[in-house]
């Protein structure tokens, strides 16, 4: 049991240290966003073994206002951006799905049902049609990466450029 405790302890420290470092670096590097303080996020879900499972423990995250969040879970770093239904185009969905290896799209209301999940890929046109058939008013676009700060920053910057090309960010 001691080895497992040490491994869990190291992982949690790596998550928290990494998210604090990322916040400071992104605060300096990103323009057009307000980088908020790191907070403990409760009532979140993590994708394990093909399903979303409730995390009854907190994880660290910070907001990138006005649209996003960056955080760390036991699986790695993630970022998620929320956009209103009217702003989303079929082309953005296509480009998002094709651009990110570990991507999810889900609604704000019914967030446990994915429109897109990298483990069960679908045609981007079908994804967009499914999104537009629902009553969801806001959609979340999430990208997961390893606990590598450099990878998170690269993917985040790629996402921001993509969102700007599709007029989703001011």
PDB file of N, CA and C in Angstrom, residues 9 53 61 103 108 110 134 153 163:
ATOM      1  N   UNK A   9       0.380  10.301  -4.290  1.00  0.00           N
ATOM      2  CA  UNK A   9       0.900  11.574  -3.759  1.00  0.00           C
ATOM      3  C   UNK A   9       1.706  12.318  -4.829  1.00  0.00           C
ATOM      4  N   UNK A  53     -17.502   9.161 -15.460  1.00  0.00           N
ATOM      5  CA  UNK A  53     -17.656   8.779 -14.054  1.00  0.00           C
ATOM      6  C   UNK A  53     -17.472  10.001 -13.169  1.00  0.00           C
ATOM      7  N   UNK A  61      -8.241  23.716 -11.388  1.00  0.00           N
ATOM      8  CA  UNK A  61      -8.539  24.307 -12.690  1.00  0.00           C
ATOM      9  C   UNK A  61      -8.582  25.819 -12.547  1.00  0.00           C
ATOM     10  N   UNK A 103     -10.335  14.442 -28.272  1.00  0.00           N
ATOM     11  CA  UNK A 103     -11.333  15.506 -28.258  1.00  0.00           C
ATOM     12  C   UNK A 103     -12.707  14.973 -27.868  1.00  0.00           C
ATOM     13  N   UNK A 108     -23.954  21.583 -22.616  1.00  0.00           N
ATOM     14  CA  UNK A 108     -23.846  22.146 -21.270  1.00  0.00           C
ATOM     15  C   UNK A 108     -24.903  21.551 -20.343  1.00  0.00           C
ATOM     16  N   UNK A 110     -26.879  18.460 -20.922  1.00  0.00           N
ATOM     17  CA  UNK A 110     -26.785  17.007 -20.857  1.00  0.00           C
ATOM     18  C   UNK A 110     -25.347  16.599 -21.163  1.00  0.00           C
ATOM     19  N   UNK A 134     -30.593  18.836 -31.151  1.00  0.00           N
ATOM     20  CA  UNK A 134     -30.890  18.842 -29.712  1.00  0.00           C
ATOM     21  C   UNK A 134     -31.410  20.208 -29.277  1.00  0.00           C
ATOM     22  N   UNK A 153       0.003  23.625 -23.725  1.00  0.00           N
ATOM     23  CA  UNK A 153       0.125  24.961 -24.305  1.00  0.00           C
ATOM     24  C   UNK A 153       0.062  24.919 -25.826  1.00  0.00           C
ATOM     25  N   UNK A 163     -10.352  28.538 -33.310  1.00  0.00           N
ATOM     26  CA  UNK A 163     -11.575  29.242 -32.909  1.00  0.00           C
ATOM     27  C   UNK A 163     -11.613  30.659 -33.480  1.00  0.00           C
TER      28      UNK A 163
END
